Coordinates of C-alpha atoms in Angstrom, one line a residue:
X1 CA -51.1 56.7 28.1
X2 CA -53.5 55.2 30.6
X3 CA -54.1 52.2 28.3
X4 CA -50.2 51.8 28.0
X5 CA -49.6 51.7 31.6
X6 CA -52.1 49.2 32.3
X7 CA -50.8 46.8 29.6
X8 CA -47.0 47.1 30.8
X9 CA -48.3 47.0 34.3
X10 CA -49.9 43.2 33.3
X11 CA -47.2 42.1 31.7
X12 CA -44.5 43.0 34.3
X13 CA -46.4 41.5 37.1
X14 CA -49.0 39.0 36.0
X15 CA -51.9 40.9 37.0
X16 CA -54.7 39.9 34.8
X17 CA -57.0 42.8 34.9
X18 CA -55.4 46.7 35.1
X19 CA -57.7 49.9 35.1
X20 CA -55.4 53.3 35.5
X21 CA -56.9 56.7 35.4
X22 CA -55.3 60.0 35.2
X23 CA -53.7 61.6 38.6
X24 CA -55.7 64.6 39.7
X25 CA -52.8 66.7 41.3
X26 CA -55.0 68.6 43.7
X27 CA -57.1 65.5 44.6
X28 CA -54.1 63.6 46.8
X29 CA -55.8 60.8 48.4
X30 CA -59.3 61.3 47.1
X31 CA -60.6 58.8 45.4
X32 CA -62.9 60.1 42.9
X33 CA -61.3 58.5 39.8
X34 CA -60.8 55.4 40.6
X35 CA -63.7 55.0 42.6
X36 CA -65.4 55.7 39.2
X37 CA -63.3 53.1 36.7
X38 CA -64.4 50.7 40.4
X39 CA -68.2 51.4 40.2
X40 CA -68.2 50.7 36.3
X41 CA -65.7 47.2 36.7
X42 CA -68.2 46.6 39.9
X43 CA -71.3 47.3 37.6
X44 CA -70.1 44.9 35.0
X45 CA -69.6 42.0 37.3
X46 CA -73.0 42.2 38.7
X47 CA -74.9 42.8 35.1
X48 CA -73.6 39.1 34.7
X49 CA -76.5 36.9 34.5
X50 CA -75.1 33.9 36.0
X51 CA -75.2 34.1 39.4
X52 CA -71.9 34.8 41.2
X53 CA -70.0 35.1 44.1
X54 CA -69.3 38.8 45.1
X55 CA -66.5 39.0 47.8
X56 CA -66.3 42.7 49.4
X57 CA -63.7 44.1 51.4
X58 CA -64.0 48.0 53.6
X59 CA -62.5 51.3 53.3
X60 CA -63.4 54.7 52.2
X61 CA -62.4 53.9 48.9
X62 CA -64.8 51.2 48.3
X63 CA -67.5 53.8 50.2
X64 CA -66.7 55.9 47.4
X65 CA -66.9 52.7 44.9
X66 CA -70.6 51.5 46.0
X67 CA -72.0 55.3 46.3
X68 CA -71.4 55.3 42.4
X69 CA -73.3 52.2 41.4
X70 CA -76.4 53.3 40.0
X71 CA -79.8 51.0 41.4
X72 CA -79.8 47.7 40.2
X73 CA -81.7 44.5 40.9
X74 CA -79.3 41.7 41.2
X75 CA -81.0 38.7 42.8
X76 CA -78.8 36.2 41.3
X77 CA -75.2 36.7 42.9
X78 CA -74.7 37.3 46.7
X79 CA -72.5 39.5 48.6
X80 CA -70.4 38.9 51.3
X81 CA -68.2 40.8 53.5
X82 CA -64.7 39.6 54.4
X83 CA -64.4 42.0 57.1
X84 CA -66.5 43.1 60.0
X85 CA -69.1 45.7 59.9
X86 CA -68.9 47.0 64.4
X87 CA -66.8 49.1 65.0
X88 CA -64.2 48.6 68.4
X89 CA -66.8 50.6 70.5
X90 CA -70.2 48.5 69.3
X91 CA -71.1 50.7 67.0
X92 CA -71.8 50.4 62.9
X93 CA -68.3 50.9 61.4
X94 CA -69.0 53.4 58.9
X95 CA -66.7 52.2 55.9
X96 CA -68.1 49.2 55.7
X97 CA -69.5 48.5 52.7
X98 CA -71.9 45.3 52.5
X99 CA -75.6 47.4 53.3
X100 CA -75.5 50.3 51.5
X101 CA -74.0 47.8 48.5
X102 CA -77.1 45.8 48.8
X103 CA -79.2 48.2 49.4
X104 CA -78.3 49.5 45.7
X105 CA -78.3 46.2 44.3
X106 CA -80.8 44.3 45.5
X107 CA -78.9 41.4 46.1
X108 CA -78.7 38.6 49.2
X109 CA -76.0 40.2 51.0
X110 CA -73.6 38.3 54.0
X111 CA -72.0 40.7 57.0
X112 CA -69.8 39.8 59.3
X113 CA -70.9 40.9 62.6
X114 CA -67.2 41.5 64.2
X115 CA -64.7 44.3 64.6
X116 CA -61.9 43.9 62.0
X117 CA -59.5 43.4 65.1
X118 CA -60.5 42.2 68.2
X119 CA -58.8 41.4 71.4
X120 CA -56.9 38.2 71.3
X121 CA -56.3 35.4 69.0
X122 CA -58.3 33.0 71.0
X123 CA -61.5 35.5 70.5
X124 CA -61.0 35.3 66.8
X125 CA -61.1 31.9 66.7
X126 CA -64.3 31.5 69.2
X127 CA -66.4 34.2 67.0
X128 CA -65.2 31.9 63.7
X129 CA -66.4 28.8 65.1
X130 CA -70.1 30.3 66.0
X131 CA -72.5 28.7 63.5
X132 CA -73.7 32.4 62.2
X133 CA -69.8 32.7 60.6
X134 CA -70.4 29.4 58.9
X135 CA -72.2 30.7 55.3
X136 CA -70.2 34.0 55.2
X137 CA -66.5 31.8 55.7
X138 CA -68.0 29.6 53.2
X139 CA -69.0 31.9 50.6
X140 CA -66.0 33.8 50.9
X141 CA -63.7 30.8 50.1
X142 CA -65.4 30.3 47.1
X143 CA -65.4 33.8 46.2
X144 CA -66.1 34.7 42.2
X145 CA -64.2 38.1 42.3
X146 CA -63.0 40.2 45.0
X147 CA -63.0 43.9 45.4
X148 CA -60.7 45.5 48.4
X149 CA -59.1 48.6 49.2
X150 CA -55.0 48.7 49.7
X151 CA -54.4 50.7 53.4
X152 CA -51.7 52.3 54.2
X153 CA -49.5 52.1 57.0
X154 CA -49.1 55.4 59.0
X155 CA -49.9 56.9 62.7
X156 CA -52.6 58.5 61.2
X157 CA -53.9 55.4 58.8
X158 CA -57.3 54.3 58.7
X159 CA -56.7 51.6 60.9
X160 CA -55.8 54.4 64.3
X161 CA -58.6 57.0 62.6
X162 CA -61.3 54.0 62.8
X163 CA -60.2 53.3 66.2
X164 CA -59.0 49.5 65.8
X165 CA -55.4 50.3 66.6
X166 CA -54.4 52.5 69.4
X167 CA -50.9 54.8 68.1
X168 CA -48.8 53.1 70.7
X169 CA -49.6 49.6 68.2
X170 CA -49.3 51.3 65.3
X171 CA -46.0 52.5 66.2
X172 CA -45.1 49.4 67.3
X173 CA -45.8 47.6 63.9
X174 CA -44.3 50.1 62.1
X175 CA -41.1 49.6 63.5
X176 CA -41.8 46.0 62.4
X177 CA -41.7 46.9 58.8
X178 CA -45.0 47.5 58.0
X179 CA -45.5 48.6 54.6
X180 CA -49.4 48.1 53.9
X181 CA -52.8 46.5 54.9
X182 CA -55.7 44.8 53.1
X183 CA -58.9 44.6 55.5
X184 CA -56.5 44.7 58.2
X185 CA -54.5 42.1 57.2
X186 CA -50.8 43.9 57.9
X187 CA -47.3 42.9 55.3
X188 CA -44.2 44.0 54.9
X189 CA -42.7 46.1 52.1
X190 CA -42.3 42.4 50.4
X191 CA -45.7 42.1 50.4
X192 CA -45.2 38.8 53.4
X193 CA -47.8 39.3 56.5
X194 CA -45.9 40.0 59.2
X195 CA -45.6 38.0 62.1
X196 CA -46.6 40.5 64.8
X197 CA -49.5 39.8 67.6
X198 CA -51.5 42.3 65.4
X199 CA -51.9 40.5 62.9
X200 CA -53.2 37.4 65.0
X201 CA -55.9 39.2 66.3
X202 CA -57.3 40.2 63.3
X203 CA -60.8 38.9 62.5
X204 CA -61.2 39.8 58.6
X205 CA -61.4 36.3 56.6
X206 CA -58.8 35.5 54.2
X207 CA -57.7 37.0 51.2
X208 CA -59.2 35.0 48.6
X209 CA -57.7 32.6 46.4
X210 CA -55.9 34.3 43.6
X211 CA -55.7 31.4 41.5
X212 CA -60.0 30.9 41.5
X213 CA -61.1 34.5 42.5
X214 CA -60.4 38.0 41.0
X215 CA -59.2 39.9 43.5
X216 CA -59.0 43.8 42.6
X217 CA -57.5 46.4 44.7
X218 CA -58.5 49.7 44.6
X219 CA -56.0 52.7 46.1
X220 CA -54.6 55.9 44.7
X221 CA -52.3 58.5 46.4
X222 CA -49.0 59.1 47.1
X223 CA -49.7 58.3 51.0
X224 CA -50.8 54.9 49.6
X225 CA -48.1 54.1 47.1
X226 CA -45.6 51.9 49.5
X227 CA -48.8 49.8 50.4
X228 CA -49.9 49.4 46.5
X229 CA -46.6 48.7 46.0
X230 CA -46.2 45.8 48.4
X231 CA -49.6 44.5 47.9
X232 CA -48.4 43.8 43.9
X233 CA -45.3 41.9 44.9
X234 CA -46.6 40.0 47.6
X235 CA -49.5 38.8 45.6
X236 CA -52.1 39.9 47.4
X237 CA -54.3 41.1 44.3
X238 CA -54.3 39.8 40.7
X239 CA -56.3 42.9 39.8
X240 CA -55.4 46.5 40.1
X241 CA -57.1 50.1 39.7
X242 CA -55.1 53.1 40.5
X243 CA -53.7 55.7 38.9
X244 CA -50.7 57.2 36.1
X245 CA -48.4 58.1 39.2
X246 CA -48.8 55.1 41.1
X247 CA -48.7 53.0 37.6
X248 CA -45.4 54.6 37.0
X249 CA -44.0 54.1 40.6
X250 CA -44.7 50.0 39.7
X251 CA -43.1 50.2 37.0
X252 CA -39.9 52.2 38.0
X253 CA -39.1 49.9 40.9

């Protein structure tokens, strides 16, 4: 049934690479199976022997994703983050991914040493410009595959729990529309980024290229299925692991 899904999920929206594992009813919002079928389609990429480009987003769903990879050496491909790893109060930002994923694979690994969201737009753009962003914007761009978690939208979303909105903005954007994010990039329930100061002050990279890189999104959940949802339409992944419900939510609407 899993297989099924994942071929009529392809097909109906052009996706070109579908993993769906079964929906654990008492496991709402954990991510255990997919963050299994993400490890192994993570593990495959990096047991490539040509060297590649490794583009990483955040989340705990990734977390969960690198804590399954088994040690590996990997000195071929490099790693970079397209979102950053200090938290609003200076601190390491916990779900960020790009350490502990080197750390397992032994590979030359790129942070970005930013908060995913920073003050101003005119901040973002100073931090960009500073010649230690040059290699990680860089590599990015020319990103081989891409792996990301889909957020979702909600006064008690990852974005307010990780302190990088307060509720008063996430209430705010909500009322905008806001249907989803992808390292903290915020769109609509059309999957468009909405134009909304929030989204100007965010310092994640771009989402990359679709038509050059892979870019896979990892979510599960009902709380997640009107950002998996958007994310599809709007384009924002040409990869997708989830699971049956959230397959068949796709597919019925």
């Amino acid at each position: 049934a899993c297989m099924e899904l994942a071929q009529q999920l392809q097909e109906r929206f052009g996706l070109k690479r579908v993993e769906i594992v079964p929906t654990d009813p008492g496991a709402d919002g954990l991510p255990i199976g997919v963050a299994e079928a993400g490890a192994a389609e993570l593990e495959r990429w990096l047991k490539q022997p040509d060297p590649l480009i490794i583009a990483m987003g955040t989340g705990r769903t990734l977390r969960a994703v690198v804590d399954q990879l088994p040690p590996m050496e990997c000195p071929q491909h490099k790693i970079v983050s397209l979102t950053g790893n200090i938290s609003p109060d200076g601190s390491a930002a916990y779900f960020n991914v790009i350490f502990s994923m080197a750390d397992a694979v032994k590979a030359p690994h790129f942070p970005m040493p930013l908060p995913v969201i920073v003050s101003s737009r005119a901040e973002r753009d100073l931090m960009h410009r500073q010649p230690l962003m040059e290699t990680a914007i860089e590599l990015a761009r020319h990103s081989d595959v891409t792996f990301i978690g889909i957020g979702e939208m909600a006064l008690k979303g990852p974005l307010v729990l990780d302190g990088f909105l307060r509720p008063d903005e996430m209430e705010d954007i909500l009322q905008a529309g806001a249907a989803g994010e992808i390292c903290g990039w915020i769109f609509g329930a059309d999957g468009k980024l909405l134009d909304h100061p929030v989204n100007q002050r965010v310092a994640s990279l771009p989402i990359p290229d679709r038509s050059t890189s892979m870019v896979i999104g990892l979510a599960r959940g009902v709380r997640k299925h009107a950002a998996i949802k958007a994310a599809v339409h709007g384009g924002h992944i040409n990869g997708l692991i989830t699971d049956e419900d959230a397959a068949r939510m796709l597919l019925a609407g």
